[in-house]
Each structure stands twice: as C-alpha cells, then as structure tokens.
XYZ file of C-alpha atoms in Angstrom:
718
model
C 128.669 167.864 29.077
C 127.697 171.006 31.515
C 124.410 171.908 29.190
C 123.361 168.242 29.492
C 123.787 168.542 33.229
C 122.204 171.848 33.126
C 119.491 170.348 31.562
C 119.173 167.218 33.789
C 118.961 169.850 36.943
C 116.890 172.129 35.334
C 114.566 168.793 34.532
C 114.907 167.638 38.374
C 114.527 170.993 39.704
C 117.104 172.994 41.006
C 119.510 171.252 43.339
C 119.292 172.927 47.160
C 122.565 172.999 49.339
C 121.823 171.445 52.928
C 120.891 174.982 54.106
C 118.582 175.298 51.770
C 117.232 172.153 52.323
C 116.618 172.665 56.265
C 114.612 176.041 55.494
C 112.684 174.488 53.221
C 111.628 171.624 55.038
C 111.295 173.375 57.993
C 108.589 175.908 56.692
C 107.173 172.900 55.090
C 106.400 171.503 58.509
C 105.665 174.681 60.036
C 102.775 175.141 56.935
C 101.627 171.644 57.525
C 101.685 171.690 61.160
C 99.012 169.438 61.880
C 99.298 167.476 58.778
C 101.519 163.763 59.198
C 103.375 163.612 55.918
C 105.472 160.810 54.185
C 108.482 160.710 53.009
C 107.548 159.811 49.302
C 104.771 163.483 49.781
C 107.450 166.036 50.752
C 109.762 164.830 47.999
C 107.229 165.081 45.641
C 106.428 168.910 47.332
C 110.004 169.642 47.440
C 110.853 168.536 43.507
C 113.224 166.390 45.131
C 113.440 163.930 42.283
C 117.444 162.630 42.242
C 119.062 160.069 44.432
C 120.983 162.270 45.686
C 118.408 164.890 46.809
C 116.631 162.578 48.564
C 119.340 160.938 50.304
C 120.107 164.630 51.516
C 116.895 165.154 52.806
C 116.948 162.045 54.198
C 119.625 162.986 56.387
C 118.269 166.427 57.137
C 114.736 164.359 58.661
C 117.243 162.655 60.847
C 119.235 165.430 62.181
C 115.659 167.134 63.023
C 114.624 164.032 64.636
C 117.602 164.119 66.728
C 117.299 167.744 67.571
C 113.469 167.434 68.164
C 111.808 170.012 65.728
C 110.006 166.947 64.457
C 108.794 163.443 65.769
C 108.618 160.181 63.010
C 105.080 158.987 64.006
C 105.160 155.985 61.937
C 107.905 154.741 59.305
C 108.834 157.323 56.998
C 105.886 159.589 58.260
C 106.680 162.435 60.001
C 105.240 165.798 61.380
C 105.751 168.508 63.386
C 106.853 168.394 67.254
C 105.124 171.543 68.308
C 104.579 170.709 71.586
C 104.284 173.246 74.496
C 105.798 172.739 77.473
C 103.276 170.611 79.113
C 101.873 167.371 77.123
C 99.563 164.766 78.465
C 100.118 160.760 77.395
C 100.646 157.198 78.956
C 103.382 156.050 80.908
C 105.427 153.278 80.765
C 107.512 152.112 83.981
C 110.699 149.580 83.135
C 111.753 147.552 86.370
C 115.263 148.874 85.617
C 114.066 152.638 85.619
C 114.354 154.009 82.384
C 110.432 155.084 82.249
C 108.655 157.069 79.104
C 105.807 158.658 78.067
C 103.910 157.638 74.861
C 102.060 161.317 73.907
C 98.717 161.084 72.776
C 98.330 160.959 68.896
C 101.644 159.199 68.634
C 105.417 160.508 68.494
C 108.378 159.621 69.597
C 108.283 158.725 73.642
C 109.985 161.130 76.103
C 112.376 159.566 79.192
C 111.321 160.214 82.542
C 113.957 158.956 84.935
C 112.619 157.034 88.327
C 113.192 160.530 90.214
C 111.058 162.669 88.315
C 107.807 159.477 87.575
C 106.130 161.232 90.835
C 105.650 157.253 91.236
C 103.132 156.901 88.147
C 102.346 152.963 87.269
C 102.433 151.606 83.742
C 99.886 152.545 81.650
C 98.350 155.529 84.356
C 97.484 158.692 82.433
C 99.006 160.889 83.060
C 100.380 165.092 81.900
C 104.025 165.750 82.446
C 106.560 169.065 81.586
C 109.746 169.284 79.153
C 113.300 169.797 80.476
C 114.605 171.885 78.168
C 116.353 169.829 75.304
C 120.459 169.393 75.795
C 121.887 168.915 72.008
C 121.947 165.590 70.494
C 120.739 163.653 73.660
C 116.669 162.488 73.650
C 113.471 164.644 74.917
C 113.327 164.142 78.612
C 110.271 165.277 80.710
C 109.043 164.933 84.465
C 105.662 163.664 85.802
C 103.495 166.470 86.670
C 100.219 164.875 87.706
C 98.261 161.641 87.775
C 95.466 161.905 85.128
C 94.140 158.437 86.030
C 94.911 154.896 87.414
C 95.162 151.923 84.848
C 95.755 149.038 87.446
C 96.161 149.570 91.163
C 96.083 146.019 92.113
C 99.146 143.723 91.730
C 99.610 139.635 92.044
C 102.873 138.536 93.479
C 104.529 136.329 96.738
C 103.862 137.623 99.933
C 106.587 137.712 102.706
C 105.797 138.551 106.222
C 108.139 139.249 108.997
C 107.346 139.890 112.943
C 106.826 144.120 111.956
C 105.745 144.371 108.554
C 104.560 142.705 105.113
C 105.821 142.876 101.574
C 104.310 141.624 98.391
C 107.000 141.003 96.096
C 105.758 140.948 92.545
C 107.152 139.433 89.382
C 105.274 142.240 87.269
C 108.366 143.857 85.315
C 106.318 147.290 85.537
C 106.594 147.713 89.386
C 110.218 148.316 90.712
C 109.281 148.126 94.120
C 108.175 145.023 96.425
C 105.156 146.795 98.071
C 104.523 147.248 101.509
C 101.366 146.128 103.503
C 100.760 146.687 107.021
C 100.179 144.148 109.198
C 96.425 144.692 109.710
C 95.633 144.671 106.158
C 97.160 140.953 105.177
C 93.562 139.037 105.438
C 95.508 136.415 107.059
C 98.317 135.817 104.267
C 101.818 134.212 105.426
C 104.823 134.519 103.575
C 104.706 131.930 100.780
C 101.285 133.051 99.666
C 100.495 134.337 96.482
C 98.136 136.994 96.742
C 96.094 140.166 94.673
C 96.918 143.612 96.673
C 95.350 146.790 95.539
C 97.678 150.119 95.929
C 96.434 152.139 98.245
C 99.246 155.516 98.585
C 102.047 156.067 97.124
C 103.673 158.920 99.738
C 105.917 161.495 98.071
C 108.708 160.837 99.948
C 108.146 157.077 100.304
C 110.416 153.932 98.348
C 107.457 151.904 98.404
C 104.092 151.867 97.155
C 101.435 150.762 100.330
C 99.073 148.282 99.558
C 96.472 146.130 101.246
C 95.791 142.153 100.317
C 92.656 141.587 98.597
C 92.229 137.931 98.240
C 94.636 135.133 99.320
C 95.346 132.895 96.219
C 96.914 129.940 98.145
C 100.226 128.688 98.193
C 102.777 129.778 95.453
C 103.363 126.450 92.940
C 100.514 125.378 93.487
C 98.911 124.751 90.370
C 95.208 126.186 91.099
C 97.046 128.969 93.258
C 99.413 129.958 89.597
C 96.369 129.396 87.386
C 94.375 131.256 89.571
C 97.294 134.020 89.616
C 97.659 134.117 86.296
C 94.194 135.190 85.736
C 94.458 137.862 88.167
C 97.237 139.298 87.107
C 95.803 139.807 83.669
C 92.549 141.736 85.318
C 90.346 138.250 84.534
C 87.861 136.609 87.059
C 88.694 133.581 88.657
C 85.596 133.364 90.035
C 81.840 133.499 89.258
C 80.074 136.076 91.081
C 77.309 134.219 93.699
C 74.302 136.446 92.309
C 74.871 135.909 88.675
C 74.860 132.201 89.226
C 71.350 132.539 91.434
C 70.073 134.373 88.514
C 70.892 131.364 86.619
C 69.659 128.567 88.586
C 66.451 130.551 88.630
C 66.018 130.052 85.008
C 63.057 127.462 84.109
C 64.722 123.628 82.225
C 61.313 122.991 80.965
C 60.800 125.250 76.990
C 56.915 125.737 76.826
C 54.986 124.446 74.279
C 53.876 127.775 73.157
C 57.624 128.717 72.255
C 58.278 125.023 70.521
C 54.989 126.118 68.457
C 57.055 129.165 67.298
C 59.761 127.441 65.848
C 61.022 125.146 62.958
C 60.834 121.858 63.830
C 64.019 119.684 63.521
C 63.969 117.308 66.205
C 63.238 114.617 63.187
C 66.248 114.938 61.140
C 69.616 113.506 61.576
C 71.579 116.363 63.434
C 74.359 115.835 65.757
C 77.776 117.515 67.275
C 81.250 117.176 66.719
C 83.469 118.809 69.237
C 87.092 118.811 71.571
C 86.802 114.900 73.921
C 87.270 117.275 76.820
C 84.299 120.489 76.017
C 81.300 120.368 77.695
C 79.955 123.617 76.098
C 78.033 122.192 72.827
C 77.436 125.465 70.689
C 76.756 123.902 67.460
C 75.755 121.161 65.787
C 75.392 119.811 62.379
C 71.798 118.199 60.347
C 72.094 117.180 56.450
C 69.327 115.327 54.824
C 68.662 114.879 51.314
C 65.789 116.651 50.025
C 63.068 115.128 47.350
C 64.132 117.351 45.023
C 68.075 115.873 44.603
C 69.643 118.858 46.353
C 71.348 118.268 50.108
C 69.897 120.327 53.190
C 72.331 121.263 55.663
C 71.245 122.630 59.338
C 73.808 124.905 61.611
C 72.089 125.051 64.923
C 74.002 127.380 66.965
C 72.535 126.946 70.845
C 70.346 129.894 71.097
C 71.300 131.488 74.415
C 69.825 134.616 74.075
C 66.469 133.205 74.762
C 67.825 132.588 78.180
C 70.093 135.760 78.445
C 67.779 138.797 78.156
C 69.807 142.429 77.581
C 70.561 144.307 80.482
C 70.182 141.399 83.118
C 73.007 140.484 85.778
C 73.907 137.699 83.600
C 73.996 139.464 80.488
C 75.711 142.445 82.257
C 78.678 139.438 83.670
C 79.206 137.768 80.253
C 79.438 141.885 78.760
C 81.867 142.510 81.517
C 83.511 139.298 80.577
C 83.162 139.311 76.813
C 85.103 135.728 76.380
C 85.696 132.424 77.843
C 88.885 131.603 79.124
C 91.023 128.711 77.961
C 94.306 128.212 80.294
C 95.860 124.873 79.823
C 93.886 122.627 82.391
C 90.967 125.185 83.273
C 88.006 126.646 80.934
C 86.872 129.980 82.440
C 83.318 130.791 80.927
C 81.712 133.515 80.269
C 78.373 132.111 81.332
C 77.638 130.307 84.496
C 77.806 127.055 84.441
C 74.216 125.851 84.191
C 74.038 128.106 81.502
C 76.779 126.649 79.005
C 76.621 123.473 80.396
C 73.441 122.102 80.951
C 70.543 124.498 79.200
C 72.418 126.092 76.459
C 74.437 123.556 75.849
C 73.581 120.709 72.377
C 73.874 118.028 74.171
C 72.310 114.325 72.791
C 69.165 113.194 73.101
C 67.506 116.407 75.033
C 65.209 118.891 73.084
C 67.481 122.400 72.628
C 66.344 125.288 71.379
C 68.556 127.023 68.394
C 69.577 129.645 65.811
C 69.841 127.637 62.657
C 71.233 128.267 59.189
C 69.731 126.156 57.218
C 71.463 125.329 53.349
C 69.971 124.595 49.945
C 73.107 123.288 48.339
C 74.105 120.679 45.323
C 76.186 118.057 45.711
C 79.152 120.925 43.935
C 78.757 122.692 47.297
C 76.810 125.542 45.278
C 74.144 127.137 48.367
C 70.905 127.400 45.566
C 69.634 129.744 48.902
C 69.970 129.594 52.504
C 67.179 131.203 55.376
C 68.484 132.102 58.957
C 65.452 130.700 61.698
C 64.449 129.734 65.132
C 64.332 125.834 65.587
C 63.745 123.214 68.040
C 66.426 120.456 67.630
C 67.443 116.921 69.263
C 71.117 115.700 68.357
C 71.170 111.976 67.651
C 75.134 111.954 68.880
C 77.473 113.346 70.314
C 81.193 112.923 68.203
C 84.732 113.841 69.283
C 86.907 115.200 66.579
C 88.553 111.606 66.582
C 85.766 109.266 66.924
C 84.438 111.174 63.752
C 88.082 110.957 62.250
C 87.719 108.078 62.438
C 84.188 107.610 60.578
C 85.856 109.536 57.751
C 89.120 107.402 57.822
C 87.102 104.249 57.995
C 84.096 104.663 56.192
C 82.330 102.323 58.605
C 80.563 103.599 62.341
C 77.856 105.822 63.559
C 76.071 107.888 60.691
C 78.696 107.328 57.970
C 76.810 107.944 55.104
C 76.203 111.872 56.655
C 79.111 111.927 57.963
C 81.180 111.142 54.970
C 78.807 113.696 53.006
C 79.181 116.600 54.874
C 82.986 115.726 54.835
C 82.817 115.560 50.372
C 80.506 118.910 50.782
C 83.107 121.084 53.211
C 86.341 119.882 51.169
C 84.792 121.896 48.090
C 83.326 124.395 49.947
C 87.610 124.635 50.882
C 89.307 124.073 47.989
C 86.543 127.463 46.608
C 87.866 129.418 49.472
C 91.417 128.933 48.856
C 91.231 129.967 45.210
C 89.220 132.705 46.110
C 92.630 133.663 47.879
C 91.704 132.612 51.436
C 95.152 131.959 53.631
C 95.896 128.341 54.570
C 97.574 128.967 58.325
C 97.075 125.193 59.865
C 99.025 125.520 63.057
C 99.359 122.572 65.315
C 98.472 123.472 69.100
C 100.804 122.551 72.085
C 98.950 120.338 74.394
C 100.240 119.215 77.956
C 98.916 115.639 79.669
C 98.766 116.458 83.315
C 98.203 114.343 86.040
C 96.086 114.772 88.735
C 97.819 117.469 90.345
C 97.836 119.801 86.973
C 101.524 118.338 86.576
C 102.659 118.552 82.858
C 104.047 114.699 82.202
C 103.784 114.762 78.501
C 104.021 117.235 75.811
C 101.395 116.588 72.407
C 100.574 118.716 69.542
C 97.100 118.704 68.268
C 96.997 118.963 64.723
C 93.177 120.122 62.700
C 92.348 117.005 61.002
C 89.168 116.472 58.498
C 87.127 116.566 60.807
C 87.552 119.797 62.512
C 87.882 121.573 58.754
C 84.333 120.004 58.076
C 83.475 121.902 61.644
C 85.182 124.726 60.475
C 83.887 124.650 56.912
C 80.543 124.770 57.823
C 80.679 127.229 60.782
C 82.303 130.027 58.615
C 79.641 129.666 55.876
C 77.257 130.272 58.491
C 79.241 132.947 60.073
C 79.403 134.868 56.373
C 75.841 134.077 55.682
C 74.424 136.063 58.284
C 76.549 138.778 58.235
C 75.619 139.155 53.821
C 72.387 138.896 55.307
C 72.786 141.828 57.110
C 75.389 143.949 55.493
C 74.645 143.067 51.470
C 72.166 146.002 51.071
C 70.934 147.761 47.331
C 72.954 150.440 45.895
C 71.989 153.684 47.738
C 70.419 151.849 50.565
C 72.402 152.358 54.135
C 73.164 149.129 55.972
C 72.004 148.955 59.254
C 74.387 149.169 62.560
C 75.753 145.467 62.907
C 78.911 144.146 64.229
C 81.466 142.118 62.098
C 84.457 140.515 62.096
C 86.886 142.518 60.159
C 90.760 141.819 59.441
C 92.371 144.848 57.412
C 95.679 144.132 54.817
C 99.155 143.297 55.840
C 101.031 146.012 56.757
C 103.189 146.806 53.277
C 106.449 147.008 55.227
C 105.921 144.016 57.139
C 105.453 142.049 53.956
C 108.851 143.492 52.592
C 110.312 142.541 55.151
C 109.001 139.048 55.356
C 109.844 138.926 51.569
C 113.321 139.790 52.645
C 113.359 136.853 55.107
C 112.770 134.073 53.819
C 114.738 135.522 50.300
C 117.645 133.697 52.270
C 116.037 130.126 53.058
C 115.390 130.696 48.499
C 111.839 131.701 48.794
C 109.805 134.218 46.813
C 106.662 136.529 47.768
C 104.340 139.295 45.745
C 104.469 141.848 48.061
C 102.084 144.001 45.175
C 99.334 143.807 42.938
C 95.783 142.828 43.516
C 94.559 141.354 47.095
C 93.906 137.234 45.310
C 97.434 137.975 43.684
C 99.485 138.494 47.482
C 97.438 135.535 49.211
C 97.813 133.217 46.662
C 101.683 134.274 46.792
C 101.139 133.382 51.033
C 99.742 130.188 49.661
C 102.199 129.472 47.852
C 105.058 130.141 50.322
C 103.242 128.113 53.145
C 102.778 124.536 50.914
C 106.357 124.940 49.563
C 107.846 124.920 53.078
C 105.366 122.222 54.352
C 107.434 119.538 56.036
C 110.953 121.017 56.004
C 112.656 122.194 59.255
C 112.400 126.002 59.178
C 108.413 125.437 58.587
C 107.095 126.675 61.870
C 110.046 129.420 61.791
C 108.617 130.681 58.397
C 104.822 130.510 59.424
C 105.488 132.309 62.568
C 106.832 135.591 60.983
C 104.118 135.406 58.233
C 101.989 135.461 61.146
C 103.427 138.032 62.143
C 103.047 140.195 59.084
C 99.693 139.958 59.435
C 97.012 142.545 61.202
C 94.899 141.312 63.950
C 91.397 140.247 63.656
C 88.660 142.421 65.051
C 85.261 143.315 66.057
C 83.760 146.639 64.365
C 80.669 148.107 62.741
C 82.925 149.217 60.061
C 83.189 146.456 58.030
C 86.127 146.336 55.299
C 86.073 142.822 54.891
C 88.046 140.212 56.117
C 91.262 139.186 54.477
C 92.721 136.073 55.327
C 89.111 134.020 55.191
C 88.488 136.321 51.565
C 85.431 136.931 52.877
C 83.526 140.632 51.583
C 81.198 140.140 55.128
C 81.909 138.468 57.869
C 80.909 137.961 61.482
C 80.802 135.670 64.713
C 77.186 133.607 65.107
C 78.104 130.564 66.103
C 79.733 130.462 69.372
C 77.516 132.415 72.025
C 78.610 130.009 74.948
C 81.525 131.673 74.947
C 81.706 134.528 73.228
C 79.832 137.805 73.435
C 80.190 139.359 70.002
C 78.058 135.945 69.091
C 75.121 137.174 71.421
C 75.111 140.629 69.695
C 74.868 139.005 66.682
C 72.022 137.033 67.250
C 70.085 139.865 68.879
C 70.224 142.447 66.500
C 69.769 139.420 63.692
C 66.045 138.554 65.380
C 65.121 142.737 64.999
C 66.486 143.218 61.960
C 64.231 140.445 60.421
C 61.361 141.612 61.418
C 61.635 144.099 58.806
C 60.058 146.939 60.890
C 62.581 147.343 63.126
C 65.027 150.185 62.991
C 68.453 150.298 63.427
C 70.638 150.552 66.367
C 73.091 152.858 67.756
C 76.830 152.961 66.120
C 78.250 154.468 68.863
C 76.812 151.740 71.226
C 77.594 148.976 69.455
C 81.946 150.195 68.128
C 82.298 150.769 71.670
C 80.729 147.103 72.502
C 83.099 145.657 70.006
C 86.092 147.357 70.431
C 85.736 146.205 74.172
C 85.393 142.564 73.120
C 88.649 142.326 70.824
C 90.705 144.101 73.861
C 88.976 141.247 76.369
C 89.989 138.844 73.411
C 93.693 139.602 73.342
C 93.683 139.312 77.113
C 92.215 136.378 77.337
C 94.851 135.144 74.777
C 97.947 136.339 76.321
C 96.481 134.326 79.451
C 96.326 131.581 77.884
C 99.844 131.983 76.199
C 101.227 132.728 80.108
C 99.603 129.520 80.994
C 101.014 127.333 78.176
C 104.389 129.292 79.007
C 104.006 128.210 82.797
C 103.383 124.770 81.838
C 106.436 124.135 80.275
C 108.579 125.881 82.058
C 106.960 122.917 85.065
C 107.849 120.432 82.249
C 111.410 121.691 82.353
C 112.094 121.540 85.648
C 112.709 117.777 84.702
C 115.582 118.720 82.216
C 117.793 121.174 83.847
C 121.074 120.440 82.360
C 120.049 118.386 79.408
C 120.942 118.988 75.711
C 118.606 119.385 73.041
C 118.098 120.436 69.347
C 115.780 123.747 68.307
C 116.003 126.378 66.048
C 116.476 130.005 66.752
C 112.772 131.219 67.320
C 113.344 135.261 68.036
C 116.232 137.621 67.656
C 116.250 140.770 70.452
C 118.851 142.779 71.753
C 118.808 141.250 75.257
C 119.104 137.702 73.614
C 117.986 134.539 71.326
C 115.216 132.683 72.011
C 115.094 129.486 71.139
C 112.170 126.728 70.142
C 113.006 123.006 70.627
C 112.212 120.876 67.801
C 111.292 117.661 70.357
C 108.514 119.715 72.683
C 108.167 123.158 71.283
C 109.381 124.649 74.555
C 111.027 128.184 74.088
C 113.658 129.578 76.253
C 115.463 133.077 75.937
C 120.401 132.450 75.688
C 120.753 135.682 77.386
C 123.235 137.770 75.684
C 125.383 138.181 78.562
C 126.015 134.253 77.802
C 126.928 134.889 74.433
C 130.274 135.834 76.355
C 133.014 135.266 73.101
C 132.378 138.242 71.342
C 130.599 141.514 71.443
C 127.331 140.893 69.662
C 125.594 143.774 68.140
C 121.584 143.525 67.217
C 120.482 143.402 62.761
C 117.069 144.550 63.737
C 116.160 144.647 60.194
C 117.926 140.885 59.069
C 116.720 139.148 62.257
C 120.093 138.640 64.216
C 122.833 138.847 66.162
C 126.725 139.414 64.600
C 130.088 139.466 65.997
C 132.242 142.284 66.081
C 135.165 140.351 65.896
C 134.816 136.949 64.787
C 131.856 138.622 62.834
C 129.736 135.315 64.203
C 126.346 135.441 63.213
C 122.889 133.977 65.282
C 119.881 134.768 62.570
C 116.148 133.643 62.926
C 116.465 130.198 61.487
C 119.151 128.969 62.664
C 119.444 125.205 63.812
C 121.016 125.366 67.275
C 122.014 122.960 69.711
C 120.697 124.231 73.935
C 121.190 122.951 77.298
C 118.696 123.731 79.691
C 120.140 126.272 82.007
C 117.851 127.473 84.971
C 114.038 126.797 85.062
C 112.450 129.809 86.602
C 108.297 130.130 87.465
C 108.286 132.780 89.610
C 108.549 134.591 86.383
C 108.209 132.147 83.645
C 111.115 131.557 81.749
C 113.533 129.133 80.627
C 117.290 130.147 80.101
C 119.011 127.784 78.180
C 122.851 127.533 77.188
C 124.676 127.257 74.432
C 125.450 123.745 74.356
C 129.067 123.476 73.204
C-alpha cells in the first residue's frame, strides 16, 4: 500500500508542506513579477497535480491576497503586488464615504476614507500614498495629488436662502451639496434644476464651491427633467447656433453635374419603412426583376458626407456627439435639423443623393454579385412599419408585389444567418404613450414583426458586404484601415454561470465547442423559453453573459451576428462611424488612394463606442424616469412580478403587467437576517432559511415613488 502511495506521489510530484508551498509561490511570483499568472499555469509550473495540493495552493493564494503580497486582477488570475509607497489610478467616490482607488493596470481597489480623499471626485485621476498595512485588514491609502479632474459639472435642484444658496444633487458620487455664492446664481430660484460647475473646494471646507452655468427650468417639468438627464450624462441638450447657421447655408438644389456623375435609380420602385414618428429617413430599399430572371435589390443610404465635409464645423460637432440620442419623448440629433430631417432624409417624391449597395440575387436570396455606388433616387412611398406589416399580412396595398418579394428574400437571409450561428435576441421595447405635457398615460410593448425584420435583414447584408469589400483581401496583402463593428465571444466564466443558473429551470446549455456549437445552443435555449414565465429573465441573464459590441479598426468579426466582417454603413444621419465608413469607402474604391492613420481612426472608434454607451445610459434613465412618474399614480397598489435582480442591498422586481422595475430594500426584509449568495443569484435567510432567487414570482405593493432619484420602492405584498 505504502509503495503504491509512494509511486503515486512520485508521479504527481513531491507533496509540498504549506511552508514550502508559500516559499515556492512567492519565489515564482518574484521571478514573474510583471506577469499576470492564471491559476492553471501556477498549478502546471509548480507541478501541483493532485486535488489536495491544488486546494492547499488556493488557500495559500487567498492568504497572500489578504496580506497584500499579491492581487487577483481577474477571477483566478494573480500578479505580484509590487507597488511602492505611491501609485496612480482612478478615484471612485461613494456618498457613504467608503471611497476607493483603482490602480492603473488593474488590481484590488484600495480604501480611501473621506478624511483622506483631498476632495477628489468620482473618476478623477489621482496619486495616492499607502499606509502601513494592519494585519488582516484591507489596504488603505491617502490622496496626495489630483492629477486630472474627470468631471466638474453637476446637475441638481437649487435651494436659495437669504444669504447663500446650495445645489442639492441626487448624484450618488457627491456626498456634499455644492455651495453657491449669491452673485453666481444666474437668476436661479429655489426649486429650479440647474447645471453647476465646481470652481474650488478649499482644504478646510466641507462643501465644494460652484457657480451656475445653466438654469434648466422648474424641477418636475418634463422638459426640465429630460434636459437634466442629458446634462447629468454630459450630453448636449441644445444645438450650437454657429453649426445650425452653417447647415442653413448649404444649398438644397442638387447640381446637374453631380446628378450626371451618379447612377440614376429614380425610375426604379423605391420606398422607405420607418417608425411612425421618424423624420430622419436614413435608408430606402428598391427592387426590380432583371431580364435574366434575377432580382436587383438596392439598399440606398442617405449620402450625408456629400453635404458634410471633413473638418467643417458641422463635422466637428457630429464627431463630438458621435450619435443621436433617443430619449423617451425626443431625439437629440447628431446633425442639425436642416440636414437630418430635410436635406439628407430620404423623403418621398423628392430627388435625393444616396450611397447604395446594389445586389443581384436569385429566388433563394443567394447574392450573385454586388456593387457599391453613388446614386440619385426618388422614394415612391414612405411606409410606417405598421403599414408595411399590414401589406405583408394581408397581401393587399401599395407596392404589394415588391414588399411581398422583399419579405420572402429577407426570411431566407434570416434563416441562413441563424443556421450559420447568429444569436436570436428578439427583445421587445417598453414604450410610453405620453400626453401633450409629456406625462405617461399608458405603457405598451413594441415587438419586432416581419416588416422590421425585412429592413433589418437588408441593412445587415449591406453592412456586411461593405465590410467584406474592404476587409477581405488576397492572402499576403494587408487590409486598409477601416472601422469595423466587432463583437467578441462570450466570457467563458459568465457562460458557465448562465448554464448553472438556467439548470434550476430545467434547461441545458453548451459552454464549450466551436463558436457555432455554443451559439446554436444559446438559440435553442431562447427558442425553449419562448412564452414561458421565465422568458424575459433568462433572456436578460443571457444578454449579460454576452460581451458588448463596439467599434474598432482591429477586426475580430461579430460573434452575435456570426459574420467575419461587419461594419456600420446604413445610418450616417444618426451615427458618426457610418460617416467615417462612407468617407473611407469612397477613398478606397479609388484604388490609387493610400490607407489612413490607424491611430487616428482607432481613437475615433473608441470615442464613438464610449458615446454610444453614454447615450444608451441616458436613454435608460429617461425610461426609468417615466416608469417612476407612471407608477406615482399607483402607490399602495399590489402587483405580481418577478425578481429581476439580486444584490446585497435588496431585490429588484419587474412587474408582469407593465415591466416597471423597483426595489425591495434589504432593510424591509425584516423577518430574518439575509445573506447574499452572488453565485446563485439569491438572498438566503440565516434562521428561517427562506430564499429569494432571481426569477422567482413575487407579489409586491408599491411603497414609494421618488422622481428625484428615479427610484421605485416596493414592499412585500403579504
């Protein structure tokens, strides 16, 4: 028996005692002091092959972490904490005073007490000094220099007294109200929403000192609140006059020589299909039968860059904004109104300049060839999605033959895309019906039907075709610099968590295998949950497991669409990357033109991705505001809902009837002491063992609706 054990240990590498393992690990980290070391790699290099050795190693790593020798930069990835006494990084402020510092290059956050924060604000780049570490306590530091302010403007409500004034902010990142001298109020009165710039924060003062930059209006008024949301996210809520003036000077007439340079699609049946409240028609579709029996489908996109030349004031403003922002009740356009709703918009019965991708395809939607050309078009009809849907469903109405044929081709393209491994997230959107004062009177859900999918399919095809034309080059040749829309594979760890989570509902998910295997398994899951009560929940958790799509000049393909090459070409009125794509495409189709600076375009891609994220956050905040405003009328009423989020501070609940989301604070779950189980998405009672899990059905009462904080508080109904 002993011989067998000896043999086994020989094979597995000598069994180390804890003391030896600590020394081996520290030596290993010092030899690789600038490397991040994955757990598997550590096991491999130290020849830890048996389960007990691996478990001991993980215990030692945890102890080294607590003692601040090493830090865990990501799950099961470690590096030596060889910081000196000073470090630079980003300051994160919490209104409860538990501020933290995130070191450059990752690593564990370092606690900074309010008294040691030197009045740093959220997102500031700072330099800190370390304190001597107390055994078993988290690392602590003190801000010694503010290197760069991230944000010095805040939005809030004014409180004006006889001698002085304050801005009361709802921003959770500022613990103190901003003091405003009377002569810096710009006429603001108590109850006004204002934008205030912090001008100084004296060392001994409790409050920062600011001045009013802009008065947005009375708190609670719809216009004021929508502008406040934009200002809060640092997004513009007005359009600069000089940019509008520049747009007004652009002539509307199209010169005859410009028409002569372009392919003429005016005689071909063409129409737009858009939401009923849209004014900026980016895209139109044409279709005709060719003599050889093939279909010619044209995807015609507004030729914005004909009107907006690079480097002009209009272009610089568009670049800065990078996207139009769609709040609940309004659009904040990227381009001046004259351009987005008039000159560039593909309005019916008007001659318009377009940049078009023309496809020749057979009845099975197989593309025989395609070309990208500058065109002149004239749309015959402006359809709303509802009108086009009516024609598809009844087979009756304007241009029924063309619409039905396009629908048929789109369905084949769609089917083929899913077979290739595209993921089918068919989410509904929550929409509000607003009265003339912007007050929500009802909630409805917008579901994508065949008409939406028809437009989507041809836009995807055009975007993909344009990306392939530039990105696909013969072997040995380097592709020219180009902005792609990229989407990375899901995070394996998040996929594993998703698989564990859905198992409790009786579903399975493949988390390994080829890209197509995993995406087919995700699609299978999305099909299985259709119409079930857990559908929305599992879809939400699945989306969280996905990476975010973004812009980059480094193409890695688009996982969610299962495309090797993808870009954004079809919405230049409302997205700056599409304008970049139009310009570069025109440049590269002239084969003598050289490539452009990668650094410049990568920076533009990063900026566009960041602005897209900001716009999405503002959009969500405006929806949240309207949800709270809508639910104000229903305080005290009970609803059925589902637990949509679990955190250490409470349960988020989404109501079945109207999809409004609120929170049951943990302090209101007063029948027990609850512990948060992050891995299993649940709160568990210590004594009574009651469990609240993500996805559980729950009955709630609407307890409070706080418009200022955009917050709904629920209580348990029983």
